[in-house]
Coordinates of C-alpha atoms and ligand atoms in Angstrom, one line a residue:
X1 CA 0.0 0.0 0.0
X2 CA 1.3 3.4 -0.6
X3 CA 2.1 5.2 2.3
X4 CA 2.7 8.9 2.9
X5 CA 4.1 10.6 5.6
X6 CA 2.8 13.4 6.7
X7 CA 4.8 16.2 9.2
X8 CA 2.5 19.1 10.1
X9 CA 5.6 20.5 12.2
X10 CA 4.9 24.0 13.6
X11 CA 3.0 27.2 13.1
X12 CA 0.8 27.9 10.2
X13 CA 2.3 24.1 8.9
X14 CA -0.4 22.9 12.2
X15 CA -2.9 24.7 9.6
X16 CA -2.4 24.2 6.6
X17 CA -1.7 20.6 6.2
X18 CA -4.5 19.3 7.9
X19 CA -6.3 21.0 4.6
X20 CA -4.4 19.7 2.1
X21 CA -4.2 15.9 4.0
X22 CA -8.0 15.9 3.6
X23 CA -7.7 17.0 0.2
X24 CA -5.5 14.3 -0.5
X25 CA -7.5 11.7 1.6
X26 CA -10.2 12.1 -0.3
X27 CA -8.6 11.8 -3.1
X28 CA -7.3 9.0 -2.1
X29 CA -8.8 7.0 0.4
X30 CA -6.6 4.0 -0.6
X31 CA -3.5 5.7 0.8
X32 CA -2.1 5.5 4.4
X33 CA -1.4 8.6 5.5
X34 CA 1.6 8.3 8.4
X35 CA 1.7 11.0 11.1
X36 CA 5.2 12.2 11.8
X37 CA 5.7 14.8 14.5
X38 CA 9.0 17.2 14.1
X39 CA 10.0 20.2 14.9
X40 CA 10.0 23.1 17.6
X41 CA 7.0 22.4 19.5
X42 CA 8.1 18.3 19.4
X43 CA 11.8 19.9 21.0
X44 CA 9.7 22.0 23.6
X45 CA 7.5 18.3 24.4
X46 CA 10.5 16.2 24.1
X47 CA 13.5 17.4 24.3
X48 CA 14.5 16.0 20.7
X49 CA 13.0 17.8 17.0
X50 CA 14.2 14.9 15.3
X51 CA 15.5 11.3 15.7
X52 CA 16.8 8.3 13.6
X53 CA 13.4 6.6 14.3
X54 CA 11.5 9.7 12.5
X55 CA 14.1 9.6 9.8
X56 CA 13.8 5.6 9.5
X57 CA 9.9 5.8 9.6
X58 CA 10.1 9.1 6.8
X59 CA 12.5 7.0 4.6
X60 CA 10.0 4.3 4.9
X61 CA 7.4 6.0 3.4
X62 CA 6.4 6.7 -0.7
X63 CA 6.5 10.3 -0.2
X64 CA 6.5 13.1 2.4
X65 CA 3.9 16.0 2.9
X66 CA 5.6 18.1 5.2
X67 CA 4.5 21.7 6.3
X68 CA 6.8 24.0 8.5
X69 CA 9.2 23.9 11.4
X70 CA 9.9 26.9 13.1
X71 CA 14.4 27.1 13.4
X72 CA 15.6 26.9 17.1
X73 CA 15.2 30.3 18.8
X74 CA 18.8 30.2 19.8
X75 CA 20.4 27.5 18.1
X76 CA 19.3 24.9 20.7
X77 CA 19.1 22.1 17.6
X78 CA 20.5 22.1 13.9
X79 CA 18.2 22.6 11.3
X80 CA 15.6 19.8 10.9
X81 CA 15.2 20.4 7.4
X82 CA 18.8 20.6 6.5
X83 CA 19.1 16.8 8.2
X84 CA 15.8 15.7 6.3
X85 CA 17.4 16.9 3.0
X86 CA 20.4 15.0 3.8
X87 CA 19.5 12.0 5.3
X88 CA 17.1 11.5 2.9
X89 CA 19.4 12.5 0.0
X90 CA 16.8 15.1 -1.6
X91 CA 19.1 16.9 -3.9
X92 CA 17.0 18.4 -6.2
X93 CA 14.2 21.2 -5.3
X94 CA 11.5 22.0 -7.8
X95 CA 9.6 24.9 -7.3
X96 CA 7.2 26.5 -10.0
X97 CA 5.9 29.9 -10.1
X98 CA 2.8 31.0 -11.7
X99 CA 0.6 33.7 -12.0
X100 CA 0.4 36.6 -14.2
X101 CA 3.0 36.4 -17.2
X102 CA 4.9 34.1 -14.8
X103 CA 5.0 30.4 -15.5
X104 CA 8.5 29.3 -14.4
X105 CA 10.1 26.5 -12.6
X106 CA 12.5 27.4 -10.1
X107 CA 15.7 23.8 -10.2
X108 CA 17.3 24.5 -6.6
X109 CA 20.1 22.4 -6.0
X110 CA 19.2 21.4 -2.6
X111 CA 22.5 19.7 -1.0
X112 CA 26.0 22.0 -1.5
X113 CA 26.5 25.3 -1.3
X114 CA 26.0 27.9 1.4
X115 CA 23.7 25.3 3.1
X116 CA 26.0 22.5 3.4
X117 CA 26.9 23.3 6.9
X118 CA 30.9 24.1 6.4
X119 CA 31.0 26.9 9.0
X120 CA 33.2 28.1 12.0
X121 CA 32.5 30.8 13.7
X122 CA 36.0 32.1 16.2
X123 CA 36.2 35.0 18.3
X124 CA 36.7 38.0 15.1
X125 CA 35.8 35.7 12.3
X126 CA 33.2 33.6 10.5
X127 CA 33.4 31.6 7.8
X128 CA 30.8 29.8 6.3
X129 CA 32.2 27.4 3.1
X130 CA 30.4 27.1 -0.5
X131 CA 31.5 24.1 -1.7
X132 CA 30.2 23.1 -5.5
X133 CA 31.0 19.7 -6.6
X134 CA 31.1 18.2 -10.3
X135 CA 29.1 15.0 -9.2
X136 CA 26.5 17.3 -7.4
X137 CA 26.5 20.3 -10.6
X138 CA 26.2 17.3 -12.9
X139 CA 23.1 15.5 -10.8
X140 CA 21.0 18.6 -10.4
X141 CA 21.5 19.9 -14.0
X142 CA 20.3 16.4 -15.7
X143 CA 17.6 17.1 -13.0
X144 CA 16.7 20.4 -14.2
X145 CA 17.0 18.7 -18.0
X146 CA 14.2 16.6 -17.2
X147 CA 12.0 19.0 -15.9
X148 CA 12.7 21.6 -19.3
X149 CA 12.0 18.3 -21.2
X150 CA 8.8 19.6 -23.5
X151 CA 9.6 23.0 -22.3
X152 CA 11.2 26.0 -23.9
X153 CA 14.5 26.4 -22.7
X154 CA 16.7 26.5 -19.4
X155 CA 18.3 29.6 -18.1
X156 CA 21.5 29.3 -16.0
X157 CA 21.8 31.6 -12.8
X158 CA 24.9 32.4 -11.3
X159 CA 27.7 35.1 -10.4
X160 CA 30.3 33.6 -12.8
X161 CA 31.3 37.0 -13.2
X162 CA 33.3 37.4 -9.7
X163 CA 32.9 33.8 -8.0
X164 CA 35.1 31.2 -9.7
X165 CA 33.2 28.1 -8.3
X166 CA 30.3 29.4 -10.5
X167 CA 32.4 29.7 -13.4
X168 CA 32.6 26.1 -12.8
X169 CA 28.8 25.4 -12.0
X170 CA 28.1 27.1 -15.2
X171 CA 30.4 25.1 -17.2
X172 CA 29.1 21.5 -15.9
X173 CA 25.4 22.6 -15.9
X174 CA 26.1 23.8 -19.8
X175 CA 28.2 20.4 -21.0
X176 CA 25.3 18.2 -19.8
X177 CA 22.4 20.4 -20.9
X178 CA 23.8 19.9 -24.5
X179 CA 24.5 16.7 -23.6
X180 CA 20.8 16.0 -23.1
X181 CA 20.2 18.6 -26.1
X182 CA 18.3 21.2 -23.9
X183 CA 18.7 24.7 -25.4
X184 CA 20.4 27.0 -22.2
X185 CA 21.3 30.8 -22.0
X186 CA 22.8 32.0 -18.7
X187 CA 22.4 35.2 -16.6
X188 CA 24.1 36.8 -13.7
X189 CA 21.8 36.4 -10.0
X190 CA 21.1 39.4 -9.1
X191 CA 20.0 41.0 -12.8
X192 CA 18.3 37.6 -12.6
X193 CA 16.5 38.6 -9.7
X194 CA 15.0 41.8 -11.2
X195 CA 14.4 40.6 -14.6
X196 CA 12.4 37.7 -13.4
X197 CA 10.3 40.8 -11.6
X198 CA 10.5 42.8 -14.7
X199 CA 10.0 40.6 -17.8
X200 CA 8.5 37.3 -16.1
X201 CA 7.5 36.0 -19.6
X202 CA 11.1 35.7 -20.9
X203 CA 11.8 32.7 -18.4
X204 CA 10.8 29.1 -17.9
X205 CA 13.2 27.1 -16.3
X206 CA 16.2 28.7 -14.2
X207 CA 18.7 26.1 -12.7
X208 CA 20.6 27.8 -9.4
X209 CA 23.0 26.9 -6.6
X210 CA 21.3 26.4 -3.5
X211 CA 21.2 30.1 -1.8
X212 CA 20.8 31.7 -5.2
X213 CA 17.8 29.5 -5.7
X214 CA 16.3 29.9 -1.8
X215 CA 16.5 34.1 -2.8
X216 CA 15.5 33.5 -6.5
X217 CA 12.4 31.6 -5.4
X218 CA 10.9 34.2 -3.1
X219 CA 11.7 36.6 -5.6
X220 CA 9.8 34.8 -7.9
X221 CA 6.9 34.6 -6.0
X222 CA 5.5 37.8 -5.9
X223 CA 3.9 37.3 -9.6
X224 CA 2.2 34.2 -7.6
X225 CA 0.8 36.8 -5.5
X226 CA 2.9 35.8 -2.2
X227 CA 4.6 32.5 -0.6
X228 CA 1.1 31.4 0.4
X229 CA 0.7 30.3 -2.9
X230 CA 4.1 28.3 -3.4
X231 CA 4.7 24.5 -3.6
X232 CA 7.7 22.6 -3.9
X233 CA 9.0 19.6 -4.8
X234 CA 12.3 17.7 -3.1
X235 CA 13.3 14.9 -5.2
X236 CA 16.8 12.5 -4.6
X237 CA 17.1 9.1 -6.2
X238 CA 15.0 7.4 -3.8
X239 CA 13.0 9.7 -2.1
X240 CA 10.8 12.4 -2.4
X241 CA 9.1 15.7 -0.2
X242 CA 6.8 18.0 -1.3
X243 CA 6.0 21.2 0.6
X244 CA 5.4 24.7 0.4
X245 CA 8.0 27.0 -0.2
X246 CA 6.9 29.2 3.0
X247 CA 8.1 28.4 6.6
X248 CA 5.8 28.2 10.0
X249 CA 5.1 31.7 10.1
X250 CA 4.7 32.7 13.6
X251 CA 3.5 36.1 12.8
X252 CA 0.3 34.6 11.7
X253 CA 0.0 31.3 13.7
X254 CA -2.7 30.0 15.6
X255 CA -4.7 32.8 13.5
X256 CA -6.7 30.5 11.1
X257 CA -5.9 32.9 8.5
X258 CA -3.2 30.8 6.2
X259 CA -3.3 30.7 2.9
X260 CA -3.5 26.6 2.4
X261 CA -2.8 26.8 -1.3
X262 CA 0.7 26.4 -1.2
X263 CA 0.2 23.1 0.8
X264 CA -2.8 21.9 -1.4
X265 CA -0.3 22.3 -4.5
X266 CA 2.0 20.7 -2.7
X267 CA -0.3 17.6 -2.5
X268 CA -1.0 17.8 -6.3
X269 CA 2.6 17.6 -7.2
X270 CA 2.8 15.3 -4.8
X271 CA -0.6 12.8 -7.1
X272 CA 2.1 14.1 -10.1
X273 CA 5.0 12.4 -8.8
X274 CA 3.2 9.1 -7.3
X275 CA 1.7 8.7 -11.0
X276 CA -1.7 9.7 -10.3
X277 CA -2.4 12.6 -13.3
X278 CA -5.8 12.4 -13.0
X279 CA -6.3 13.7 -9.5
X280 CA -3.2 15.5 -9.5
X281 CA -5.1 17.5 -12.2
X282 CA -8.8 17.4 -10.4
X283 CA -7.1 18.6 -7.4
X284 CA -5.2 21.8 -9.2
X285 CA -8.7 22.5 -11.1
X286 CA -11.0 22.7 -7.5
X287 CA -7.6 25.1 -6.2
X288 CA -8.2 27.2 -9.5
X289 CA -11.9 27.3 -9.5
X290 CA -12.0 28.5 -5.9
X291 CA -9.1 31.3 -6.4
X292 CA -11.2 32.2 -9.6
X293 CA -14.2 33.0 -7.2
X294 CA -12.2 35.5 -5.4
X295 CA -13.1 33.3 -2.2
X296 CA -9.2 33.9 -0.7
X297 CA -7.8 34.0 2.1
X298 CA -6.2 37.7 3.8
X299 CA -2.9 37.3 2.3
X300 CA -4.8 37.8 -0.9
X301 CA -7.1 40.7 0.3
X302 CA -10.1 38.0 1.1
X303 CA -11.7 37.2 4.4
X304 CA -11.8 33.5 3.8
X305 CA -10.2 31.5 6.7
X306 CA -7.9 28.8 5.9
X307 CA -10.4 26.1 6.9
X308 CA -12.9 28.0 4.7
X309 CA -10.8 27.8 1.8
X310 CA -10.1 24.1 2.1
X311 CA -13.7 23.0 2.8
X312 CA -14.3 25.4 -0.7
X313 CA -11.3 22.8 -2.5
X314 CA -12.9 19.6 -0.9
X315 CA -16.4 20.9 -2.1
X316 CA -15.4 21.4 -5.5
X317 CA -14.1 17.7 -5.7
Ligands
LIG401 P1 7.7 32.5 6.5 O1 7.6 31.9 5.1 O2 7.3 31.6 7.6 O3 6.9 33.9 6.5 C1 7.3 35.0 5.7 C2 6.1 35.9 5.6 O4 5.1 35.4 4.7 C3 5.4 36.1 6.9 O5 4.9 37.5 7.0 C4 4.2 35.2 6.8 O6 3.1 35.6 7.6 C5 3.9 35.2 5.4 N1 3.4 33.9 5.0 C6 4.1 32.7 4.8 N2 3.3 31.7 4.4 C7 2.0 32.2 4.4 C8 0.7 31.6 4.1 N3 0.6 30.3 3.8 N4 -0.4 32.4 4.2 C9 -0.2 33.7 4.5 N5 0.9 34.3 4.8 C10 2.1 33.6 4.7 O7 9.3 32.9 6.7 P2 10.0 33.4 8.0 O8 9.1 34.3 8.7 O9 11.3 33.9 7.5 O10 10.3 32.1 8.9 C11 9.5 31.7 9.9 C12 10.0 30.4 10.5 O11 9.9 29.4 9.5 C13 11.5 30.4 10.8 O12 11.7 29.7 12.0 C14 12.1 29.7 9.7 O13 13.4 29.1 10.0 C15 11.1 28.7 9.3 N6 11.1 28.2 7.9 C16 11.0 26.9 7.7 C17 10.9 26.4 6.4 C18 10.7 24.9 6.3 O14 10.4 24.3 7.2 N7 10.8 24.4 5.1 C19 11.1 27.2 5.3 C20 11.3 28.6 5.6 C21 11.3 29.1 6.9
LIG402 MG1 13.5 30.1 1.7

């Protein structure tokens, strides 16, 4: 039987996945749906956000819904999504954008980089290492050729202008695009980042290193109208996460007031990825038709509550 995790975590993720699980049990009443408690509020419980028993039971799953945990007020525990990523080897982070003249796709690599964890911090100094490997440039670029398959062409983001290990993440990402005969052109990040604001309609997938990619994507998301409405995709070789882009966000926790959508799109690339089209389709149609109706949640200047919104979806299906 297919089995999915599913880790609410903390904040609005306490909110927001509940909606999209029902969505997705509906959908799918054959599926097992796994409850997996992480985060901040299971560190202030237990002393522990995550263990090798989670992380045994999460790799034992088909797939992972995951919403949110909030980062350690004062570094009390690493990050439990940095572990996640690693332990379960999800290298690649997939994260489309659209709304407006915007319909891009967002290929994060998801494991080197800034976010590898290199750092030391001494009394005067701190040093934080970016580390780009060949293997790990080569993996996420035939990564981010599959996902331009069909499509019209792949852009390459990067600073190979001043930083030398992106001369050589542009050079990989290039050979094994026309290797796979993708069609590529290249920009520098940060006239990335405003042309993406600027002229949305020139773009359609953009391959980045892993911090470019984390700033990129939230740039990106204001043509979606906000990080409410952003899924994402975390695919390695064996396993696979989906989620939305945003974090717990305390600011509006406990509030009902959510937006759920980036969640519920999370759970219809997550019907994408286990095979299922047809509901993966059904399921981004009901989002669609209640987004069309103006019924939205505050983010989005509506009154809907988060619960609202989702019993809209679940009607529609
Ligand atoms: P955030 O994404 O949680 O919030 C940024 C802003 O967007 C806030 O004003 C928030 O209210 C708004 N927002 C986000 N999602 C929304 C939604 N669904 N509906 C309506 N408004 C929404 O980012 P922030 O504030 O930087 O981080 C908060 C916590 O989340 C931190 O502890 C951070 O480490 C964690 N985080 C966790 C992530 C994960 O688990 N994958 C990803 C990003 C942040
Ligand atoms: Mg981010």
């Amino acid at each position: 039987m297919t089995r999915i995790a599913v880790v609410e975590g903390d904040g609005i993720g306490r909110e927001v996945i509940p909606v999209a699980a029902e969505a997705l049990r509906l959908l799918r009443p054959d599926w097992d749906q796994v409850p997996v408690e992480l985060g901040l509020e299971r560190w202030r419980r237990t002393g522990t956000a995550v263990d090798e028993k989670d992380l045994d039971l999460v790799s034992s799953c088909d797939a992972v819904l995951f919403g949110a945990v909030s980062s350690a007020p004062h570094g009390e525990y690493p990050s439990v999504v940095l572990r996640l990523r690693r332990e379960l080897g999800l290298f690649a982070n997939i994260r489309p954008v659209r709304g407006g003249a915007c319909d891009l796709i967002v290929v994060r690599e998801n494991s080197e980089g800034l976010y590898a964890g290199r750092e030391r911090i001494e009394a005067d100094r701190a040093c934080t290492e970016r580390v780009i490997t060949r293997a790990g440039t080569e993996r996420i670029a035939r990564a981010a050729c599959r996902v331009a398959a069909g499509r019209r062409k792949l852009t390459i983001g990067h600073k190979a202008n001043v930083l030398a290990a992106d001369r050589f993440f542009l050079e990989i990402a290039r050979d094994v695009a026309s290797g796979e005969g993708v069609p590529t052109d290249d920009a520098f990040i940060d006239a990335l980042c405003l042309d993406v604001l600027c002229r949305p309609e020139r773009y359609d997938v953009i391959l980045v290193e892993n911090m470019f990619g984390d700033i990129l994507s939230d740039v990106a998301a204001y043509h979606a109208g906000g990080l409410g409405l952003l899924p994402s995709a975390n695919l390695g070789e064996r396993h696979a996460l989906f989620e939305p882009v945003h974090g717990s966000a305390p600011d509006i926790a406990g509030r009902g007031i959510a937006n759920p959508v980036a969640a519920l799109r999370s759970v219809v690339m997550l019907l994408e990825h286990l095979g299922d089209l047809p509901d993966a389709t059904r399921l981004d149609a009901a989002i669609e038709r209640v987004l069309a109706r103006g019924f939205v949640t505050p983010d989005l200047g509506g009154t809907a509550s988060t619960i609202a919104f989702g019993t809209a979806v679940v009607a529609g299906l």
